[in-house]
Short mmCIF file of C-alpha atoms and ligand atoms in Angstrom, two decimals:
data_model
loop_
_atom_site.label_atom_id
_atom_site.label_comp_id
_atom_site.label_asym_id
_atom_site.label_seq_id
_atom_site.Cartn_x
_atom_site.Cartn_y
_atom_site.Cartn_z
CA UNK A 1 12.63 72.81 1.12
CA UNK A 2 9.32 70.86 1.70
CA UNK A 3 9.39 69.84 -2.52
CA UNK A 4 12.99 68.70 -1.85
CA UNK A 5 11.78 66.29 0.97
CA UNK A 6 8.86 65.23 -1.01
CA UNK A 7 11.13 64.29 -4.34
CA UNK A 8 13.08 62.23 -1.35
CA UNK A 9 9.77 60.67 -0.76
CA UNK A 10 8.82 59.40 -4.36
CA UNK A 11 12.76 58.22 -5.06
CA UNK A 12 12.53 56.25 -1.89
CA UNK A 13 9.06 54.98 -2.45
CA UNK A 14 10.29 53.89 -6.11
CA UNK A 15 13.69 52.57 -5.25
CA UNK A 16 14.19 48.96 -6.23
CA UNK A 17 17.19 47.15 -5.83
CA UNK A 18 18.92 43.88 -7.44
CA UNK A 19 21.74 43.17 -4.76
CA UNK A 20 22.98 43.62 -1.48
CA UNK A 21 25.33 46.21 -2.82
CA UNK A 22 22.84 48.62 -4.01
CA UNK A 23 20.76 48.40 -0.86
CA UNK A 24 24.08 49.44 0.85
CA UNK A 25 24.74 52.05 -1.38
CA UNK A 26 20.86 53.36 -0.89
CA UNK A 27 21.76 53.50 2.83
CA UNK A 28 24.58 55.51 2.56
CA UNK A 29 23.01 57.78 0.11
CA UNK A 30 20.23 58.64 2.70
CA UNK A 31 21.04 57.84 6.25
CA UNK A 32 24.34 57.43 6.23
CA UNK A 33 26.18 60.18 9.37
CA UNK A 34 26.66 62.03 5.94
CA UNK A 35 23.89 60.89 4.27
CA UNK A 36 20.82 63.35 2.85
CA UNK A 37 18.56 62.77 5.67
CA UNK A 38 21.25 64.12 8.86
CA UNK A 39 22.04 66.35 5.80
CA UNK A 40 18.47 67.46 5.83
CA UNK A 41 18.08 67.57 10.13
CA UNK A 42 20.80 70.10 9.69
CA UNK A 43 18.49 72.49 7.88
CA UNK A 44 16.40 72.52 10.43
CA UNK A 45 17.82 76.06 12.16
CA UNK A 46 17.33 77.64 8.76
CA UNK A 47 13.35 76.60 8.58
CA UNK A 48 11.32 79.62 10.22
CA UNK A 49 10.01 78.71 13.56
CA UNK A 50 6.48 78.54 12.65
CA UNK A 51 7.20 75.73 10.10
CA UNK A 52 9.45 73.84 11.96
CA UNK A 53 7.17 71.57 13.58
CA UNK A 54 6.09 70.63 10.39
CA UNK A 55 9.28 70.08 8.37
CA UNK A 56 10.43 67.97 11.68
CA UNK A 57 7.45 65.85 11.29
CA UNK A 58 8.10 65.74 7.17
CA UNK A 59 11.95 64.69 7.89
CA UNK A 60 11.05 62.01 10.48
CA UNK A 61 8.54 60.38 7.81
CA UNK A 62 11.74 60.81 5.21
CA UNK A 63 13.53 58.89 7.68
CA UNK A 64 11.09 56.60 8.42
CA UNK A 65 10.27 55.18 4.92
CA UNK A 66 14.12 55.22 3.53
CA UNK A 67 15.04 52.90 7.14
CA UNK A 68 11.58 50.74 6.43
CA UNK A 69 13.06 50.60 2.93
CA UNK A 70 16.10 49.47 3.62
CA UNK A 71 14.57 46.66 6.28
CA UNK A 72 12.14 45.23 3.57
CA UNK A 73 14.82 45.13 0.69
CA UNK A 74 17.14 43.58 3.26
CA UNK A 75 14.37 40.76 3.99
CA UNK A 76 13.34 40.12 0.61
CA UNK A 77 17.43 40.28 -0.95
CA UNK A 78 18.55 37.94 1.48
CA UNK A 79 15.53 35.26 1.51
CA UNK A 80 16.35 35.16 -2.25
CA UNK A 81 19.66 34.61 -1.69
CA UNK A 82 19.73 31.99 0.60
CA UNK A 83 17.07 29.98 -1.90
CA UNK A 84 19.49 30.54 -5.16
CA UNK A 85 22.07 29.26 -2.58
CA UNK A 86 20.17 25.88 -1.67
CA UNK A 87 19.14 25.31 -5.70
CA UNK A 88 22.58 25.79 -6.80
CA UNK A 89 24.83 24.27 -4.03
CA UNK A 90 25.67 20.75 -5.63
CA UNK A 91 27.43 19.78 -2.94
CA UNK A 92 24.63 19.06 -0.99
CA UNK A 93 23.11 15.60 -0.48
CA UNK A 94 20.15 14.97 -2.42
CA UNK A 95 16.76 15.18 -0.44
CA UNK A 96 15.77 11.44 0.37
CA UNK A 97 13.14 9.90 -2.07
CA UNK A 98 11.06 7.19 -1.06
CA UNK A 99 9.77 4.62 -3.56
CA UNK A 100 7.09 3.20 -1.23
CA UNK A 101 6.52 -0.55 -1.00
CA UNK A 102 4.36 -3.52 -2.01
CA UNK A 103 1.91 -4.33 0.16
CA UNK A 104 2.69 -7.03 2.34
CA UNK A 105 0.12 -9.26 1.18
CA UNK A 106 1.58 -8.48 -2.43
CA UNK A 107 4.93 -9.10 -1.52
CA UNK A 108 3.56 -13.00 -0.13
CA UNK A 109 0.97 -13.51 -3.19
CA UNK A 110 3.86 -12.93 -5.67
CA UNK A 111 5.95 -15.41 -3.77
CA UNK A 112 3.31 -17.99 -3.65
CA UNK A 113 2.49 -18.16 -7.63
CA UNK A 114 6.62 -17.62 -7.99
CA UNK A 115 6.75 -20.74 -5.99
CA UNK A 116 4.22 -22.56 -8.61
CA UNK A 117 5.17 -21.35 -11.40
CA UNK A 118 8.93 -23.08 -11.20
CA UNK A 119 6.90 -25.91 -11.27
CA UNK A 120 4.55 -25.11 -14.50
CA UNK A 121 1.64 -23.71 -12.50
CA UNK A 122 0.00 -20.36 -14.57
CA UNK A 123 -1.94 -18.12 -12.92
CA UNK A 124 -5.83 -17.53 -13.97
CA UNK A 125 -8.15 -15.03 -12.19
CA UNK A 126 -12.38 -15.26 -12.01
CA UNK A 127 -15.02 -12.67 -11.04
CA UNK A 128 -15.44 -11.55 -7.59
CA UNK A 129 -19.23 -11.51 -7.74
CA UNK A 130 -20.09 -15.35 -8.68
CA UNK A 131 -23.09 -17.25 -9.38
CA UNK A 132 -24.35 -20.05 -7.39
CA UNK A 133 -23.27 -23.04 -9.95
CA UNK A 134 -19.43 -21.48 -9.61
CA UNK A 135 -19.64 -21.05 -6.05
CA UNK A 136 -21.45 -24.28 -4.84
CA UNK A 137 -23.47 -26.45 -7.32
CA UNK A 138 -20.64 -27.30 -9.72
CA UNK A 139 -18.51 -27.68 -6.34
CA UNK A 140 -20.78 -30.45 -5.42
CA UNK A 141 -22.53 -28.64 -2.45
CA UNK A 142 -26.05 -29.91 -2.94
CA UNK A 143 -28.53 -27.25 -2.54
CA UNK A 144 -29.65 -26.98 1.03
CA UNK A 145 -26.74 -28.96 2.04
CA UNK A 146 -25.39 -27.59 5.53
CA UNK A 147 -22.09 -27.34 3.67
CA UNK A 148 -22.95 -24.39 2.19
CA UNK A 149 -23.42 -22.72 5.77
CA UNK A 150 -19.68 -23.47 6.52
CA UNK A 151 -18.91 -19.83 4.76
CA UNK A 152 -21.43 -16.94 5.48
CA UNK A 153 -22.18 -15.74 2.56
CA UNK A 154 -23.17 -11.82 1.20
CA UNK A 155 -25.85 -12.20 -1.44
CA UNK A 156 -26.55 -9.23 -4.16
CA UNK A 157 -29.61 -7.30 -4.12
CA UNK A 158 -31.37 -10.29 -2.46
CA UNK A 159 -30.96 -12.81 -5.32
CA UNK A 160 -30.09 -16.31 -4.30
CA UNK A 161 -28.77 -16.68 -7.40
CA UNK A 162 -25.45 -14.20 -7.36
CA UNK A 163 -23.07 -13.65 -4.47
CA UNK A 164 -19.82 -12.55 -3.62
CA UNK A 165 -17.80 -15.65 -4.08
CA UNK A 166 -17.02 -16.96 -0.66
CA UNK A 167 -13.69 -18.81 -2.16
CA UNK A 168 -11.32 -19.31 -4.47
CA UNK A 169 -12.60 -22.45 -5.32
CA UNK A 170 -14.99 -21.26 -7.66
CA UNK A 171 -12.24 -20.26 -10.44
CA UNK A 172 -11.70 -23.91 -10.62
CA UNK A 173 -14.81 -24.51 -12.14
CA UNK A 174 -14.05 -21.35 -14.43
CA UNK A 175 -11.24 -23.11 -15.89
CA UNK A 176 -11.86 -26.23 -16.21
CA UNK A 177 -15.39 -25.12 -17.93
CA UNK A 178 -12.67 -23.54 -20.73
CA UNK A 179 -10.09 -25.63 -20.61
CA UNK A 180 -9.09 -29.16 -21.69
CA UNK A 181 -6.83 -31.36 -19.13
CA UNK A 182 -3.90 -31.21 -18.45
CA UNK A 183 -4.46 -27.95 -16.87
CA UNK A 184 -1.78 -26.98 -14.02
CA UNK A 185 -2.97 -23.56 -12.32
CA UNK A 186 -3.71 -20.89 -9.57
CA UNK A 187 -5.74 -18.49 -9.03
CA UNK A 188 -5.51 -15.58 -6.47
CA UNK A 189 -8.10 -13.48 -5.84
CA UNK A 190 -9.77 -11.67 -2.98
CA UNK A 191 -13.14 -13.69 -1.21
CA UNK A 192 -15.98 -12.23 0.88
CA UNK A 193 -17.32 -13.74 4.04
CA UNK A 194 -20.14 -12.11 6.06
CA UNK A 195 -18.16 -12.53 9.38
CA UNK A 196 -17.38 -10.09 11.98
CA UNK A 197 -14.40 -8.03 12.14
CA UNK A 198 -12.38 -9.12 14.22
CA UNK A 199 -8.12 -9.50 15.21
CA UNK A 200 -8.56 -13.19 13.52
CA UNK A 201 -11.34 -12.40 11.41
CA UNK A 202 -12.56 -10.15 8.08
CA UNK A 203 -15.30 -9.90 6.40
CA UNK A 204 -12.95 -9.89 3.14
CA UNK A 205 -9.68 -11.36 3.01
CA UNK A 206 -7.29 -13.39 -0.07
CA UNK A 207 -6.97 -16.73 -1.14
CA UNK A 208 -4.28 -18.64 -3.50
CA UNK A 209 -6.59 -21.90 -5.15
CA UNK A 210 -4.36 -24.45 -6.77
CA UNK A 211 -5.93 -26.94 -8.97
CA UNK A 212 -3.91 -29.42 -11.06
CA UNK A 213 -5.70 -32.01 -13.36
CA UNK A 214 -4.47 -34.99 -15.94
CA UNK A 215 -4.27 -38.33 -16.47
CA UNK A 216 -2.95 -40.35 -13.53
CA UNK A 217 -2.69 -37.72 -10.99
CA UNK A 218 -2.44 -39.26 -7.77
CA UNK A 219 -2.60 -38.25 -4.13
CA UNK A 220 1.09 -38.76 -3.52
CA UNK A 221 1.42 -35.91 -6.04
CA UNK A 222 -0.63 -33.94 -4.30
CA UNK A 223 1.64 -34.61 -1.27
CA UNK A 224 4.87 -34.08 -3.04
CA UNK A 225 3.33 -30.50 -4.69
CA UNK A 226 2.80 -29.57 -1.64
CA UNK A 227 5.90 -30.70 0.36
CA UNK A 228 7.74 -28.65 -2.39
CA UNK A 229 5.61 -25.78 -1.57
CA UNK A 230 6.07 -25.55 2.05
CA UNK A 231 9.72 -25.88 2.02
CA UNK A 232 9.96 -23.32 -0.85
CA UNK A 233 8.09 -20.95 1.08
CA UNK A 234 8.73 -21.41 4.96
CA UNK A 235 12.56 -23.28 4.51
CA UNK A 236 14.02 -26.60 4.01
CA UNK A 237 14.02 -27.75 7.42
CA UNK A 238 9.77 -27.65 7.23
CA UNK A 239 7.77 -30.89 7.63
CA UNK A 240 3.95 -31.15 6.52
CA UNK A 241 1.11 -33.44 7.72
CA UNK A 242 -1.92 -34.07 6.24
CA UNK A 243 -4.69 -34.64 8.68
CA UNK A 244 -8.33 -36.13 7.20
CA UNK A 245 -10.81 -33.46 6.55
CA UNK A 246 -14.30 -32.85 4.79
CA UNK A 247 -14.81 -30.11 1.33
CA UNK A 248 -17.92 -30.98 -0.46
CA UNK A 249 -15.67 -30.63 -3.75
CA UNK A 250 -12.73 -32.82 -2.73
CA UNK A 251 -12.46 -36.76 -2.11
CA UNK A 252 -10.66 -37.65 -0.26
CA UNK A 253 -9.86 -34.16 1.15
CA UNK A 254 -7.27 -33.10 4.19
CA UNK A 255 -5.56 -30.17 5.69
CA UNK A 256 -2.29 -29.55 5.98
CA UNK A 257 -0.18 -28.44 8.33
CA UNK A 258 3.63 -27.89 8.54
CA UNK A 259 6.15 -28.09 11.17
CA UNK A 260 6.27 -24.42 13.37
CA UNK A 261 8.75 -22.46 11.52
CA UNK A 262 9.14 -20.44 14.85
CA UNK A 263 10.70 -23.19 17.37
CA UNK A 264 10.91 -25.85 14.91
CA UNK A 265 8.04 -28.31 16.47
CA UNK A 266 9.38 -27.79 20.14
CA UNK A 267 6.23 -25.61 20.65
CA UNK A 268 5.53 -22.07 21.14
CA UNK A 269 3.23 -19.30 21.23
CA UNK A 270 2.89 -19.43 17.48
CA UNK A 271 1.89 -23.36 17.03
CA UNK A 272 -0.11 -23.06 20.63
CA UNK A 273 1.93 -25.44 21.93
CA UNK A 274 1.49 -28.03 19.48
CA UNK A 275 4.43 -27.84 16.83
CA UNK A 276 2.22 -27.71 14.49
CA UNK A 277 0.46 -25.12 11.98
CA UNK A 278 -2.50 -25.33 9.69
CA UNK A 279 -2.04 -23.88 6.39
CA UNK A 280 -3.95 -25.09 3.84
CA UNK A 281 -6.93 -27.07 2.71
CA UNK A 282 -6.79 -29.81 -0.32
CA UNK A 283 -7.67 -32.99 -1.76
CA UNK A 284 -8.56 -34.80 -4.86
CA UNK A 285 -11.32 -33.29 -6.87
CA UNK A 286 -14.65 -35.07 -6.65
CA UNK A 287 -15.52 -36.86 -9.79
CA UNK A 288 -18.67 -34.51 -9.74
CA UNK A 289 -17.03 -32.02 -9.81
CA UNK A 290 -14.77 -33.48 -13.14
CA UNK A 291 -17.83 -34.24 -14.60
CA UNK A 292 -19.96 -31.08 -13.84
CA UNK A 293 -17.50 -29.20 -16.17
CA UNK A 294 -17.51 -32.03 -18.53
CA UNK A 295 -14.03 -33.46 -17.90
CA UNK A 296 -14.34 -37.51 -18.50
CA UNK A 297 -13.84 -38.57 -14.91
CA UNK A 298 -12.90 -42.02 -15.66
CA UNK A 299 -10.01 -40.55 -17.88
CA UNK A 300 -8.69 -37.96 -15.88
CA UNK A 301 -8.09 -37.34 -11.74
CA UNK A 302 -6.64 -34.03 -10.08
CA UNK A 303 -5.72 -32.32 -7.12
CA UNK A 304 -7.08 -28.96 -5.93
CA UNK A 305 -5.95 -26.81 -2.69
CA UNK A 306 -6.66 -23.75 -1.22
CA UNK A 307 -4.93 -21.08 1.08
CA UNK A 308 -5.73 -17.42 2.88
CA UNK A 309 -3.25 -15.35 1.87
CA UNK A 310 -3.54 -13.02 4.98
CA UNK A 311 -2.86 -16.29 7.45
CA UNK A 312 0.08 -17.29 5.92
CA UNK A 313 1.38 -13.98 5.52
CA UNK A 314 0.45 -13.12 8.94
CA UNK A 315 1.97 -16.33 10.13
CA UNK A 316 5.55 -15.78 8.16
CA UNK A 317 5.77 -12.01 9.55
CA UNK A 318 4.19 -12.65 12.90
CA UNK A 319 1.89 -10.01 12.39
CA UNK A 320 -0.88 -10.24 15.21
CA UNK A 321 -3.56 -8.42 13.21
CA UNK A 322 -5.54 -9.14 10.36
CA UNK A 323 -7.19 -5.58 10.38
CA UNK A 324 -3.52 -4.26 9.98
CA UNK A 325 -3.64 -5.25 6.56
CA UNK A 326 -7.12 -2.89 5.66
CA UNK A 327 -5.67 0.27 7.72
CA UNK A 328 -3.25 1.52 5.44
CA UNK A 329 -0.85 2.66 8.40
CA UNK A 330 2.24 3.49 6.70
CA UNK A 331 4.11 3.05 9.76
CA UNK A 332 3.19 -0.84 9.34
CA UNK A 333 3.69 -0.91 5.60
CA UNK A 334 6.74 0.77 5.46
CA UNK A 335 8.45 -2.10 7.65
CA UNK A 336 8.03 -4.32 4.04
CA UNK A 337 9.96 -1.80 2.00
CA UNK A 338 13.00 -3.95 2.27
CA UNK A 339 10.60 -7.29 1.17
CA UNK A 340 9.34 -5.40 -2.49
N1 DAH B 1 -12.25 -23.39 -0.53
C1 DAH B 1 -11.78 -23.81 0.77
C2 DAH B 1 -12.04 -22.69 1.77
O1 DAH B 1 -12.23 -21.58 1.37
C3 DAH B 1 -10.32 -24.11 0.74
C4 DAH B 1 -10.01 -25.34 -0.04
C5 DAH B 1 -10.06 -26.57 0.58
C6 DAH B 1 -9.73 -25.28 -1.38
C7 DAH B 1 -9.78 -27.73 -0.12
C8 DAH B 1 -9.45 -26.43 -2.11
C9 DAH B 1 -9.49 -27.66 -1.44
O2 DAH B 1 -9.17 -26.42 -3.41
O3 DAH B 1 -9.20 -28.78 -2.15
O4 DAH B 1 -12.04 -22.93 2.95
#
């Protein structure tokens, strides 16, 4: 009787099964009211009394392993089944995908050279560490001048010669070192200031420099560029003002600002009351600078301008923050997915 049980043993231990179906038909086959194993309990008055205990204890572990059997093929079966029915139920909606977003201050750097190029602008880039005759000297900032202290600067490895360039501005001088006039460009890049962090402040941020140079340009042209500009960018109903201002590379040089886009020059929280909001700087390049890159100065005149990238993107999305840009969030950058 005992080999009997233990042939039960090995079959059950060895059973596999493919389908619901054969796991039922297992289960009949052993513990079914008919099944081998009650079959088997049946026996049990025929068994001497002295080996009884032990073929009890031998049928419970029959029963035992063919119900744990049963449980496991159960689990596994029907996990498998309800996977096949996910992969192959085409009804279903497909899962969502997301294609992620351009950063916001993509999205508004794009814009800006789109804006300039429907007017012939082309886009050049320059090196973000600089020496000192691209960043200042062929800008016209005299050494020692205190103009050079309007931007804090980060100097490499101590040399006084090579910094990370503080401005746009400096591309300029790349360009116009390589190219003949008329040249009609921008150039965004990132710039490096050693300021503090701060909600207004970073000690890296990105500028858009303009620079536009031929014979005869004047600064009504300068004005009209920009004009074009502003209501391309912040809509048709904007105004701009040019108030007088000092760059060591411009002459004469202003800032602009344009009408608040928010209440429309009523004033608000945005313009501080004032219905106004500073944008940009700009002006007509210094002969200095014309001739420092060997451009005949007498010949030719141009206009240059320069704008942060994160203000006026902070100012067109009301964003509050400029460290908002640098976090990587992606509850903040997903709110531009609808912008890329
Ligand atoms: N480089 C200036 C700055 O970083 C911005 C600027 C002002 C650029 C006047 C210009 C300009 O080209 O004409 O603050």
């Amino acid at each position: 009787m005992k080999e009997i049980v233990h042939k039960y043993l090995d079959e059950i231990a060895s059973f596999v099964a493919e389908t619901p179906e054969q796991i039922e038909e297992f289960r009949i086959k052993f513990l079914s009211k008919k099944g081998i194993i009650p079959d088997l309990f049946g026996e049990m008055k025929n068994v001497s009394p002295e080996e009884r205990k032990d073929f009890g204890l031998l049928l419970n572990q029959l029963k035992n392993s063919a119900q744990q059997k049963v449980d496991l093929l159960q689990e596994t079966i029907g996990k498998r089944e309800s996977v096949n029915e996910k992969a192959t139920d085409l009804t279903l909606p497909a899962d969502f995908i997301s294609l992620g977003s351009r950063h916001p201050l993509s999205i508004v750097r794009k814009e800006i050279i789109d804006i300039f190029s429907k007017i012939g602008f082309t886009v050049s880039v320059g090196p973000e560490i600089e020496d000192d005759w691209h960043n200042f000297t062929a800008l016209n900032f005299p050494l020692e001048h205190p103009a050079r202290d309007m931007q804090d600067t980060f100097f490499i490895e101590k040399s006084p010669d090579i910094a990370l360039r503080t401005h746009t501005s400096s591309v300029q001088i790349r360009v116009m070192e390589k190219e003949k006039p008329p040249i009609r460009s921008v150039f965004p890049g990132r710039v490096f200031r050693n300021e503090a962090i701060s909600a207004r402040a970073h000690c890296f941020f990105h500028q858009v420099e303009g620079l536009y140079i031929d014979e005869n340009v004047s600064f009504a042209d300068l004005k009209q560029t920009l004009y074009y500009f502003a209501t391309e960018f912040f809509g048709p109903d904007t105004q701009i003002r040019l108030r007088p201002s000092y760059f060591p590379f411009t002459e004469p040089s202003a800032e602009m600002d344009i009408s608040c886009f928010i209440c429309g020059g009523k004033g608000c929280k945005v313009c501080k009351g004032s219905g106004w909001v500073e944008i940009l700087g700009c002006g007509m390049v210094d002969p200095n600078v014309l001739e420092n890159c060997h451009i005949d100065s007498k010949k030719y005149t141009g206009f240059a301008f320069g704008m942060g990238i994160e203000r006026t993107t902070m100012l067109k999305y009301q964003i509050n923050d400029i460290r908002l840009f640098f976090d990587n969030d992606l509850r903040f950058l997903r709110q531009f997915e609808s912008q890329s």
